[in-house]
XYZ file of C-alpha atoms in Angstrom:
752
model
C 15.387 20.688 26.892
C 12.303 22.170 25.188
C 11.256 18.760 23.810
C 11.755 17.135 27.233
C 9.508 19.802 28.828
C 6.844 19.168 26.163
C 6.983 15.426 26.893
C 6.625 16.022 30.653
C 3.692 18.385 30.100
C 1.982 15.830 27.844
C 2.416 13.217 30.574
C 1.125 15.583 33.303
C -2.044 16.116 31.271
C -2.831 12.435 31.858
C -2.424 12.876 35.616
C -5.066 15.649 35.913
C -8.201 14.015 37.393
C -10.578 16.282 35.491
C -9.354 14.802 32.192
C -11.574 11.745 32.730
C -14.836 13.557 33.504
C -17.016 11.003 31.793
C -15.741 7.654 30.581
C -18.620 7.401 28.087
C -17.795 10.727 26.375
C -14.006 10.596 26.147
C -11.350 8.059 25.112
C -7.605 8.644 25.458
C -5.256 7.584 22.628
C -1.549 7.239 23.421
C 0.917 7.378 20.481
C 4.580 6.476 20.956
C 6.795 9.568 20.463
C 9.411 8.113 18.125
C 9.978 11.683 16.908
C 9.648 14.998 18.831
C 6.070 15.571 20.121
C 5.775 18.938 18.380
C 6.114 17.083 15.042
C 3.805 14.143 15.841
C 0.947 16.009 17.590
C -0.297 17.878 14.467
C 0.218 14.726 12.376
C -1.936 12.367 14.467
C -4.581 14.815 15.728
C -6.625 14.428 12.468
C -6.554 10.629 13.020
C -7.920 11.073 16.553
C -10.640 13.406 15.200
C -11.431 10.899 12.435
C -11.960 8.074 14.959
C -14.060 10.386 17.140
C -16.425 11.057 14.234
C -17.116 7.306 14.009
C -18.075 7.190 17.716
C -21.130 9.470 18.178
C -20.894 11.441 21.402
C -17.305 10.321 22.081
C -14.187 12.521 21.892
C -10.756 11.000 21.234
C -7.996 12.840 23.119
C -4.483 12.434 21.700
C -1.319 12.063 23.824
C 2.158 11.705 22.269
C 4.240 9.986 24.964
C 7.529 8.225 25.524
C 7.451 4.474 26.207
C 7.917 4.883 30.012
C 5.101 7.483 30.041
C 2.784 5.097 28.160
C 3.559 2.306 30.634
C 2.941 4.621 33.604
C -0.346 5.833 32.099
C -1.537 2.250 31.498
C -0.612 1.289 35.053
C -2.851 4.130 36.281
C -5.717 3.293 33.872
C -5.291 6.609 32.017
C -5.216 5.332 28.417
C -7.898 3.536 26.401
C -6.154 3.128 23.031
C -2.472 2.698 22.175
C -0.455 2.959 18.929
C 3.162 1.922 19.474
C 5.947 -0.138 17.969
C 5.694 -3.957 17.948
C 8.386 -4.709 20.558
C 6.856 -2.230 22.986
C 3.464 -3.841 22.355
C 4.873 -7.223 23.457
C 6.044 -5.650 26.728
C 2.713 -3.887 27.300
C 0.865 -7.143 26.580
C 2.911 -8.954 29.225
C 2.103 -6.321 31.864
C -1.483 -5.288 30.998
C -4.741 -6.799 29.835
C -4.974 -5.697 26.192
C -7.306 -6.564 23.361
C -5.893 -8.341 20.377
C -4.394 -6.101 17.708
C -7.242 -4.198 16.017
C -5.216 -3.218 12.945
C -1.654 -2.833 11.689
C -0.349 0.515 10.453
C 0.389 0.964 6.736
C 3.259 3.350 6.046
C 3.400 5.262 2.771
C 6.316 6.521 0.668
C 5.901 8.147 -2.764
C 2.465 6.551 -3.135
C 3.737 3.048 -2.303
C 2.229 1.417 0.792
C 3.738 -1.216 3.108
C 2.823 -2.869 6.409
C 6.443 -3.708 7.240
C 9.300 -1.910 8.938
C 12.982 -2.562 9.427
C 16.157 -0.940 10.665
C 18.629 1.348 8.939
C 22.334 1.676 9.790
C 23.757 5.010 8.602
C 27.117 6.733 8.559
C 28.364 9.911 6.970
C 28.956 9.555 3.242
C 32.570 10.627 3.682
C 33.256 7.934 6.327
C 34.960 5.172 4.354
C 36.021 3.175 7.420
C 32.570 1.592 7.828
C 31.606 -0.549 4.826
C 30.352 -3.841 6.336
C 28.484 -4.920 9.460
C 31.738 -6.232 10.937
C 33.169 -2.674 10.765
C 30.691 -1.540 13.470
C 32.537 -3.406 16.239
C 33.932 -0.999 18.852
C 32.438 2.118 17.184
C 30.589 5.123 18.665
C 26.976 4.468 17.672
C 23.950 6.721 18.314
C 20.568 5.078 18.875
C 17.171 6.539 19.845
C 16.883 3.926 22.627
C 17.401 0.251 23.322
C 13.610 -0.282 23.440
C 13.103 0.931 19.844
C 12.377 -1.960 17.469
C 13.440 -0.220 14.231
C 15.890 2.073 16.010
C 18.004 -0.585 17.752
C 16.659 -4.130 18.108
C 16.434 -5.009 14.384
C 20.029 -3.830 13.843
C 21.301 -5.640 16.952
C 19.641 -8.885 15.823
C 21.079 -8.504 12.299
C 24.580 -7.984 13.717
C 24.298 -11.027 15.990
C 23.017 -13.164 13.096
C 26.019 -12.114 10.987
C 28.447 -13.186 13.717
C 29.372 -9.721 15.074
C 29.847 -9.560 18.866
C 27.333 -6.817 19.607
C 27.197 -4.571 21.486
C 30.554 -5.890 22.740
C 32.951 -2.930 22.903
C 30.679 -0.596 20.911
C 29.916 2.737 22.616
C 26.132 3.247 22.457
C 24.635 6.737 22.911
C 20.877 6.808 23.627
C 19.481 10.132 22.340
C 15.712 9.708 22.797
C 14.470 9.992 19.184
C 15.486 9.370 15.571
C 16.013 13.051 14.655
C 18.812 13.425 17.200
C 20.504 10.252 15.923
C 20.786 11.693 12.403
C 21.975 15.041 13.792
C 24.718 13.346 15.846
C 25.979 11.373 12.825
C 26.044 14.459 10.581
C 27.833 16.454 13.313
C 30.501 13.751 13.677
C 29.527 13.048 17.306
C 28.874 9.424 16.359
C 30.518 7.234 13.729
C 27.236 5.454 12.920
C 23.574 5.651 13.846
C 20.561 3.343 14.029
C 17.106 4.570 12.911
C 13.959 2.877 11.692
C 13.004 2.663 8.021
C 11.221 5.712 6.621
C 13.053 8.269 8.782
C 15.612 9.152 6.080
C 12.902 9.664 3.477
C 10.755 11.659 5.927
C 13.593 14.034 6.900
C 14.541 14.507 3.238
C 10.924 15.322 2.387
C 10.865 17.913 5.191
C 14.069 19.491 3.839
C 16.013 18.617 6.992
C 18.399 16.116 5.377
C 20.344 15.977 2.128
C 20.393 12.236 1.235
C 23.855 12.713 -0.297
C 25.295 13.405 3.190
C 24.281 9.934 4.480
C 25.314 6.429 3.388
C 23.355 3.284 4.327
C 25.435 0.330 5.573
C 24.411 -3.218 4.544
C 21.792 -1.861 2.101
C 19.160 -4.538 1.342
C 17.461 -5.251 -1.976
C 13.811 -5.624 -0.942
C 11.486 -5.619 -4.013
C 8.284 -3.683 -3.412
C 9.575 -2.085 -0.188
C 9.698 1.728 -0.618
C 12.340 2.567 1.994
C 16.089 2.030 2.282
C 16.800 -0.711 4.840
C 19.771 -2.513 6.402
C 17.868 -5.406 8.024
C 15.109 -7.918 7.383
C 11.521 -6.703 7.765
C 9.002 -6.984 10.602
C 5.304 -6.037 10.962
C 4.436 -2.331 11.348
C 2.910 -0.709 14.456
C -0.160 -2.347 16.064
C -3.242 -0.394 17.195
C -4.696 -1.926 20.407
C -7.520 -1.187 22.858
C -7.812 -1.608 26.624
C -10.499 -3.817 28.241
C -12.516 -0.832 29.522
C -13.438 0.172 25.946
C -16.911 -1.296 25.172
C -17.032 -3.980 22.491
C -19.361 -1.870 20.328
C -16.826 0.959 20.302
C -13.929 -1.450 19.628
C -15.735 -2.795 16.567
C -16.446 0.715 15.267
C -12.833 1.760 15.833
C -11.527 -1.338 14.020
C -13.899 -0.755 11.091
C -12.909 2.913 10.911
C -9.198 2.039 10.890
C -9.556 -0.586 8.157
C -11.770 1.747 6.107
C -9.285 4.664 6.273
C -8.128 5.330 2.704
C -4.713 6.783 1.964
C -6.430 9.718 0.223
C -8.319 10.677 3.404
C -7.078 13.931 5.035
C -6.400 12.080 8.314
C -4.130 9.573 6.544
C -2.408 12.292 4.525
C -1.753 14.386 7.647
C -0.165 11.393 9.395
C 1.724 10.425 6.232
C 0.320 6.876 6.307
C -1.518 4.623 3.881
C -4.222 3.660 6.408
C -4.412 0.392 8.363
C -4.352 -3.299 7.362
C -5.837 -6.350 9.116
C -3.736 -7.450 12.118
C -0.314 -8.789 11.136
C 1.486 -11.788 12.650
C 3.861 -10.433 15.330
C 5.569 -13.802 15.935
C 8.796 -12.625 14.150
C 9.032 -9.723 16.619
C 8.547 -12.125 19.517
C 11.304 -14.395 18.180
C 13.624 -11.371 17.837
C 12.875 -10.276 21.422
C 13.584 -13.775 22.718
C 16.874 -13.936 20.796
C 18.007 -10.540 22.125
C 16.526 -11.216 25.593
C 14.791 -7.836 25.666
C 11.559 -7.060 27.514
C 9.380 -8.945 28.106
C 11.813 -11.823 27.440
C 14.749 -10.380 29.366
C 14.935 -13.433 31.620
C 15.685 -17.128 31.192
C 12.421 -19.078 31.489
C 12.373 -22.005 33.920
C 13.247 -25.284 32.315
C 10.492 -27.897 32.609
C 10.201 -31.392 31.189
C 6.986 -30.346 29.448
C 8.679 -27.357 27.816
C 11.689 -29.383 26.753
C 9.474 -32.131 25.310
C 7.240 -29.627 23.445
C 10.198 -27.850 21.883
C 12.590 -30.760 21.254
C 10.228 -33.728 20.868
C 11.579 -34.877 17.506
C 15.177 -34.333 18.610
C 14.539 -36.301 21.834
C 13.048 -39.179 19.873
C 16.013 -39.128 17.540
C 18.427 -38.828 20.463
C 16.759 -41.714 22.263
C 17.029 -43.766 19.117
C 20.681 -42.926 18.699
C 21.252 -43.348 22.436
C 19.838 -46.826 22.187
C 22.228 -47.534 19.354
C 25.143 -46.093 21.288
C 24.226 -48.063 24.421
C 23.858 -51.172 22.380
C 27.226 -50.632 20.714
C 28.864 -49.845 24.079
C 27.414 -52.986 25.539
C 28.672 -54.923 22.551
C 32.195 -53.606 23.067
C 32.105 -54.445 26.756
C 30.794 -57.907 26.139
C 33.291 -58.380 23.350
C 36.041 -58.455 25.900
C 34.239 -61.227 27.649
C 32.620 -63.247 24.969
C 32.388 -62.597 21.260
C 29.243 -64.626 20.930
C 27.418 -62.624 23.599
C 28.552 -59.367 21.863
C 27.019 -60.452 18.592
C 23.768 -61.264 20.361
C 23.715 -57.798 21.981
C 24.342 -56.139 18.623
C 21.503 -58.059 17.042
C 19.206 -57.081 19.902
C 20.173 -53.398 19.483
C 19.491 -53.547 15.774
C 16.185 -55.216 16.490
C 15.240 -52.428 18.912
C 15.997 -49.757 16.324
C 14.212 -51.767 13.643
C 11.226 -52.171 15.967
C 11.162 -48.405 16.692
C 11.550 -47.571 12.990
C 8.936 -49.989 11.685
C 6.266 -49.622 14.387
C 6.324 -45.817 14.591
C 3.180 -44.179 13.238
C 5.164 -41.242 11.811
C 6.344 -41.384 8.190
C 10.120 -42.089 8.284
C 12.753 -42.408 5.567
C 16.478 -43.100 5.539
C 18.211 -41.310 2.641
C 21.633 -41.356 1.058
C 22.760 -37.719 1.514
C 24.830 -37.719 -1.681
C 22.507 -39.306 -4.241
C 19.155 -38.754 -2.533
C 18.351 -42.471 -2.877
C 15.784 -43.889 -0.435
C 17.730 -46.489 1.570
C 14.852 -47.565 3.784
C 11.251 -46.651 4.627
C 8.961 -47.672 7.451
C 5.438 -49.119 6.891
C 3.869 -45.736 7.648
C 5.856 -44.290 4.742
C 4.694 -47.074 2.416
C 1.081 -46.472 3.422
C 1.409 -42.712 3.005
C 3.103 -42.728 -0.400
C 1.146 -45.703 -1.743
C 4.290 -47.637 -2.796
C 5.517 -50.947 -1.462
C 8.877 -51.106 0.324
C 10.839 -52.515 -2.634
C 9.502 -49.812 -4.940
C 10.529 -47.073 -2.497
C 13.991 -48.603 -2.090
C 14.521 -48.289 -5.852
C 13.466 -44.637 -5.918
C 15.186 -41.318 -5.190
C 13.587 -38.624 -3.100
C 13.581 -36.386 -6.189
C 11.049 -38.721 -7.815
C 8.651 -37.986 -4.954
C 9.428 -34.296 -4.529
C 7.944 -31.902 -7.086
C 11.252 -29.985 -7.094
C 14.168 -31.067 -9.249
C 17.292 -32.644 -7.770
C 19.179 -29.352 -8.178
C 16.400 -27.390 -6.456
C 16.276 -29.821 -3.523
C 20.058 -29.656 -3.184
C 19.953 -25.828 -3.223
C 17.241 -25.865 -0.535
C 19.267 -28.233 1.650
C 22.430 -26.158 1.202
C 20.535 -23.050 2.239
C 19.218 -24.870 5.294
C 22.774 -25.778 6.292
C 23.807 -22.106 6.014
C 20.796 -21.003 8.084
C 21.329 -23.829 10.600
C 17.865 -25.307 10.328
C 16.646 -28.821 9.714
C 13.007 -28.172 8.817
C 11.904 -28.159 5.184
C 8.600 -27.526 3.413
C 8.080 -29.513 0.223
C 5.297 -30.824 -1.980
C 5.393 -34.636 -2.361
C 3.618 -36.696 -4.995
C 1.851 -39.916 -3.941
C 1.535 -43.045 -6.076
C -1.930 -42.004 -7.333
C -0.628 -38.592 -8.418
C -2.067 -36.701 -5.438
C 0.070 -33.777 -4.224
C 0.499 -33.286 -0.468
C 2.172 -30.438 1.410
C 4.709 -31.911 3.862
C 6.953 -30.636 6.620
C 10.230 -32.597 6.751
C 12.550 -32.840 9.759
C 15.966 -34.151 8.700
C 19.106 -34.893 10.676
C 22.368 -36.621 9.686
C 22.936 -40.014 11.386
C 25.274 -43.009 11.017
C 23.509 -46.307 10.260
C 25.459 -49.533 9.681
C 28.594 -47.432 9.409
C 27.226 -45.232 6.587
C 26.124 -41.579 6.760
C 22.382 -41.257 6.304
C 19.696 -38.566 6.464
C 17.045 -39.620 8.966
C 13.835 -37.830 7.851
C 10.483 -37.610 9.612
C 7.674 -36.424 7.315
C 4.469 -34.747 8.552
C 1.491 -34.178 6.242
C 0.506 -30.488 6.693
C -1.804 -30.218 3.678
C -4.933 -29.625 5.753
C -3.158 -27.026 7.881
C -1.893 -25.217 4.792
C -5.356 -25.244 3.269
C -6.772 -23.760 6.460
C -4.065 -21.063 6.449
C -4.813 -20.266 2.823
C -8.551 -20.186 3.523
C -7.926 -17.821 6.436
C -5.823 -15.546 4.232
C -8.553 -15.561 1.574
C -11.179 -14.724 4.204
C -9.086 -11.828 5.508
C -8.645 -10.416 2.015
C -12.346 -10.809 1.258
C -13.196 -9.011 4.509
C -10.840 -6.161 3.639
C -12.279 -5.895 0.136
C -15.796 -5.884 1.575
C -14.859 -3.116 4.015
C -13.148 -1.028 1.332
C -16.064 -1.078 -1.083
C -19.409 -2.639 -0.145
C -20.903 -1.689 -3.526
C -18.070 -3.150 -5.612
C -18.067 -6.472 -7.393
C -15.721 -9.027 -5.805
C -13.800 -11.748 -7.702
C -11.715 -14.639 -6.378
C -9.277 -16.259 -8.848
C -7.706 -19.651 -7.990
C -4.433 -19.544 -9.954
C -3.844 -23.295 -9.621
C -7.229 -24.479 -10.941
C -7.661 -21.339 -13.110
C -11.186 -20.813 -11.833
C -12.833 -17.564 -10.789
C -15.686 -17.037 -8.341
C -17.692 -13.867 -8.991
C -19.827 -12.147 -6.355
C -23.520 -11.419 -7.090
C -22.732 -7.680 -7.377
C -20.029 -8.421 -9.977
C -22.436 -10.486 -12.053
C -25.165 -7.866 -11.677
C -22.754 -5.222 -13.005
C -22.425 -7.304 -16.162
C -26.181 -7.939 -16.392
C -26.072 -11.642 -15.444
C -27.830 -13.734 -12.848
C -25.773 -16.001 -10.568
C -26.458 -19.060 -12.744
C -25.617 -17.538 -16.145
C -21.912 -16.647 -15.862
C -19.539 -19.661 -15.624
C -16.797 -19.725 -12.975
C -13.765 -19.843 -15.260
C -11.049 -17.328 -16.032
C -11.637 -17.687 -19.767
C -15.104 -16.167 -19.318
C -13.418 -12.993 -18.075
C -10.937 -12.934 -20.944
C -13.722 -13.438 -23.482
C -15.505 -10.335 -22.171
C -12.455 -8.049 -22.368
C -12.408 -5.289 -24.981
C -9.883 -6.265 -27.710
C -7.951 -3.005 -27.215
C -7.662 -3.595 -23.451
C -6.846 -7.333 -23.405
C -3.058 -7.033 -24.084
C -2.445 -4.422 -21.376
C -4.628 -6.290 -18.830
C -2.795 -9.595 -19.366
C 0.567 -7.781 -19.243
C -0.418 -6.027 -15.991
C -1.481 -9.329 -14.374
C 1.762 -11.019 -15.440
C 3.924 -8.129 -14.175
C 2.078 -8.042 -10.843
C 2.298 -11.788 -10.247
C 6.051 -11.684 -11.004
C 6.440 -8.840 -8.532
C 7.574 -6.301 -11.163
C 4.845 -3.810 -10.132
C 3.727 -3.174 -6.532
C -0.047 -3.295 -7.108
C -2.663 -4.543 -9.561
C -4.854 -1.566 -10.502
C -6.097 -0.897 -14.025
C -9.047 0.594 -15.916
C -10.572 -1.707 -18.546
C -13.710 -2.340 -20.580
C -15.929 -5.425 -20.231
C -18.779 -6.451 -22.506
C -22.182 -6.250 -20.790
C -24.798 -8.930 -21.379
C -26.693 -6.473 -23.630
C -23.608 -6.183 -25.860
C -22.503 -2.749 -24.686
C -19.195 -1.954 -23.006
C -18.848 -0.980 -19.356
C -15.775 0.785 -17.944
C -14.422 -1.018 -14.856
C -11.747 -0.057 -12.306
C -10.115 -3.395 -11.395
C -7.993 -3.807 -8.253
C -6.490 -6.981 -6.838
C -4.102 -8.574 -4.356
C -2.195 -11.848 -4.661
C -1.814 -14.429 -1.911
C 1.617 -16.098 -1.960
C 3.116 -19.161 -0.283
C 6.394 -19.368 1.680
C 8.448 -19.255 -1.536
C 6.666 -16.127 -2.788
C 4.770 -18.041 -5.494
C 1.223 -16.670 -5.969
C -1.540 -19.238 -5.580
C -4.634 -17.043 -5.388
C -5.711 -13.553 -6.366
C -8.648 -11.560 -5.012
C -9.942 -8.200 -6.097
C -12.800 -5.831 -6.711
C -14.485 -4.272 -9.739
C -15.945 -0.759 -9.584
C -18.222 0.356 -12.431
C -16.838 3.750 -13.583
C -18.784 3.976 -16.861
C -20.633 7.155 -15.872
C -17.377 8.801 -14.791
C -15.733 7.864 -18.100
C -18.705 9.242 -20.079
C -18.502 12.506 -18.142
C -14.746 12.674 -18.739
C -15.290 12.043 -22.460
C -17.953 14.753 -22.631
C -15.697 17.171 -20.784
C -12.798 16.399 -23.135
C -15.079 16.975 -26.149
C -16.335 20.254 -24.700
C -12.781 21.369 -23.937
C -11.697 20.436 -27.473
C -14.565 22.433 -29.015
C -13.847 25.340 -26.678
C -10.161 25.524 -27.622
C -10.556 24.688 -31.332
C -13.360 27.157 -32.155
C -12.394 29.958 -34.582
C -14.786 32.350 -32.824
C -13.716 34.029 -29.621
C -15.392 32.575 -26.525
C -15.559 34.347 -23.176
C -17.261 32.995 -20.026
C -18.180 35.333 -17.147
C -19.894 34.952 -13.789
C -23.155 36.753 -12.954
C -21.181 39.871 -11.959
C -19.496 40.072 -15.348
C -16.049 38.849 -14.213
C -14.193 36.730 -16.787
C -13.686 33.108 -15.619
C -12.396 31.588 -18.868
C -11.481 32.452 -22.455
C -10.277 30.454 -25.434
C -7.325 30.902 -27.775
C -9.397 32.706 -30.445
C -10.330 35.292 -27.786
C -6.632 36.049 -27.288
C -5.990 36.278 -31.040
C -8.835 38.795 -31.531
C -8.385 40.962 -28.415
C -4.616 40.674 -27.953
C -5.050 39.733 -24.298
C -3.581 36.438 -22.997
C -5.956 34.225 -21.023
C -4.095 34.729 -17.723
C -4.328 38.532 -18.152
C -8.140 38.626 -18.232
C -9.107 35.934 -15.681
C -10.949 37.636 -12.825
C -11.147 40.953 -14.709
C -14.505 42.584 -15.618
C -15.629 42.143 -19.213
C -16.052 45.951 -19.320
C -12.259 46.200 -19.734
C -12.876 45.645 -23.469
C -15.213 48.658 -23.896
C -14.345 51.103 -26.675
C -16.541 53.990 -25.421
C -18.448 54.093 -28.729
C -21.690 52.771 -27.158
C -23.704 54.829 -24.721
C -24.817 53.520 -21.264
C -28.345 53.070 -22.633
C -26.960 50.465 -25.096
C -25.579 48.288 -22.293
C -28.689 48.736 -20.141
C -30.805 47.410 -23.030
C -28.365 44.471 -23.471
C -28.677 43.397 -19.800
C -32.441 43.791 -19.918
C -32.613 41.402 -22.889
C -30.343 38.905 -21.116
C -32.553 38.850 -18.008
C -35.841 38.699 -19.917
C -34.925 36.408 -22.832
C -31.720 34.731 -21.613
C -29.730 35.846 -24.681
C -28.666 38.918 -26.727
C -27.393 39.237 -30.305
C -25.915 42.255 -32.064
C -22.930 44.275 -33.220
C -20.646 46.110 -30.819
C -17.398 48.088 -30.955
C -14.655 47.034 -28.506
C -10.977 47.923 -27.991
C -7.958 45.598 -28.357
C -5.019 45.494 -25.933
C -2.977 47.763 -28.278
C -5.742 50.401 -28.212
C -7.131 49.627 -31.671
C -10.955 49.738 -31.935
C -12.610 46.857 -33.751
C -16.151 45.739 -34.575
C -17.455 42.362 -33.471
C -20.632 40.345 -33.993
C -21.546 39.177 -30.485
C -23.950 36.566 -29.109
C -24.381 36.341 -25.314
C -26.260 33.404 -23.729
C -27.250 32.797 -20.129
C -26.271 29.479 -18.431
C -28.642 28.342 -15.683
C -28.284 25.688 -12.941
C -30.775 22.915 -12.114
C -32.837 25.364 -10.065
C -33.140 27.772 -13.002
C -30.808 30.372 -11.505
C -28.298 32.185 -13.711
C -24.734 31.023 -12.983
C -22.647 32.121 -15.985
C -22.804 34.056 -19.259
C -21.135 32.780 -22.440
C -20.146 35.269 -25.114
C -19.408 34.052 -28.658
C -18.006 36.718 -31.007
C -16.147 37.195 -34.281
C -14.172 40.145 -35.637
C -16.205 41.908 -38.400
C -14.013 45.025 -38.698
C -13.012 44.180 -42.272
C -16.668 43.613 -43.208
C -17.709 46.962 -41.700
C -14.863 48.740 -43.532
C -15.966 47.181 -46.820
C -19.568 48.305 -46.251
C -18.383 51.898 -45.707
C -16.340 51.737 -48.917
C -19.385 50.523 -50.908
C -21.542 53.264 -49.439
C -18.921 55.910 -50.399
C -18.736 54.608 -53.962
C -22.549 54.741 -54.228
C -22.781 58.427 -53.151
C -19.570 60.048 -54.504
C -18.074 60.373 -57.971
C -15.222 57.941 -58.432
C -13.091 60.484 -60.371
C -13.671 63.786 -58.536
C -14.841 62.373 -55.167
C -17.714 64.926 -55.285
C -21.278 64.043 -54.122
C -23.358 62.625 -56.943
C -27.086 62.706 -57.824
C -27.844 59.699 -55.602
C -26.522 61.478 -52.531
C -28.294 64.690 -53.595
C -31.621 62.830 -53.970
C -31.150 61.156 -50.576
C -30.351 64.425 -48.825
C -33.251 66.216 -50.660
C -35.704 63.494 -49.558
C -34.506 63.877 -45.973
C -34.866 67.677 -46.150
C -38.403 67.466 -47.612
C -39.455 64.969 -44.927
C -38.017 67.268 -42.267
C -39.871 70.266 -43.738
C -43.184 68.375 -43.807
C -42.781 67.434 -40.125
C -42.052 71.066 -39.207
């Protein structure tokens, strides 16, 4: 009840007219309340403040709202910015005029970032009756709501794809947020629960869930994804703007979002890794259409244009087959009348198919489904592949495809399981050129034999444009993340690297001097760093490590070595194979030199045999080395923050210390002998040097005392003096002492 009241109050705030006093000085950000508002408000307020600082004179007001409240606020023009889940975004887009997605949220778990989300199906760890997706049929299941992408729709789609009749007889309980779903499962009120990825890890981190009490059903193995998941993945939350936000502000907001680093306090408060360039939300749209959820919760009107656009290739194939069927039917009918006329009809039908096959401008092949042999090819295929018809008829499709026969067969078998007939291959032409192709294949019967009728489309140019777009997006992100960093672009296929002018300038080269080849980079690597750099690149490209980030040394043009922080991202094709890698180089030489100097200073400080004590200007101890502890008996932690006067023995008078401080202020240093007291109460003599440490402005900031224990030396001096003035046998004063005392007495008498 308390959370519901908070949600209503947050919504009522939007209805107060005075909240929009000046449109130019205030923007309203609505965030979907997937968890209780009292948890999300303090998390996302720093993000709102962060965006406000990038818009001079503009305040960002944060509202954590339910989905119906967000829709109501948009209908009344009371929100300017929205951060919500992808399926809700599709509904809002269908009902409101929104900008395109400005950025996509990056979630963060244990330092690992991801721009994807999925669904999790959980049950109590002691519930052994639910092991597979099929076991969820007819169960009591808690969900946050049917409009939650990660909290219901991803799981529902996964169940439907696996053949489970869902929801069917299942008893769904909508509880409003993910926290309540987990509570209901743990309490035994529900047999299973649906939540989005990241919730289990978040509750465990907050100490509100023991992971051993929960078991994940249909656990997926998703390399590089930091959360436990039960479903396939979809893009993370989009950040969108309303039309009333000026373009200048939209650009600043987008730049601020993309420039938000995971180390920034606003990102850490929200528990996110920042924002990425807008993701492709087509998979979410396809899921919504399959489930018929808003805004696709209706059957669209069927039009000839829509049918033709969606099923053009199937219609062509159907028309072709229909012509064959009609021709065969006509042949059978005519056969009853006249065998000769039936044969003529059959020939005419074959001629029609042959005419369609040979005169079509699309590349077409007829294949033997068992051997992969090319049975027939149309002229367009001959022109495309550069082979004559007889040559093609003596070839197998595996001789054209860059994949092996076994790989092609595995791809086709997978397509049968997934019920699709579209393939993406790379085909080799007669001149050796490689072309990316999209193949539509369907089984047909030709001349009484089963064949694969394949239509091939050359999509090389489209793929190159997609790759170029991906490269441009990565370059833009790299440019936003570090405008002063060197940028490199490595083509993994041609093994060539393009270096930015800043990169070359870091290495002391002009644009014309450094060749664009990967070997030039390898040649400049420090011999000690080369093995670990090559190993890191190999591990990253294989997917064994989530990111490419390493510190290395490169040889400068002048022959010296520069420390570089290298970061990179790989671009991969549909099969996950990397084809390009982009990254940045940050010169960290000065930082490394400072670190080295600090390590050397720390080593000297700890290894010195003399005691070292550092105080502030008030005489409080701020640091001490190990020799200090050995001499004084005090551990370092015991003296930090304590006044140095704690070591006084009481042997020196106040005038002694006054003279010491006067020398420190006038000369900046003092040197002499002093008696101090150890922790056990023992008095000892030390030879002490105190030096003043000044800042750049010449002001005293610290005092450094360097001392050694000379108690044994002082004791030895006293013993020598005793031997000089007393008889060794009787221990009585000797003539030397008598002469000394007589000289003192005579001098005293003369003065008096």
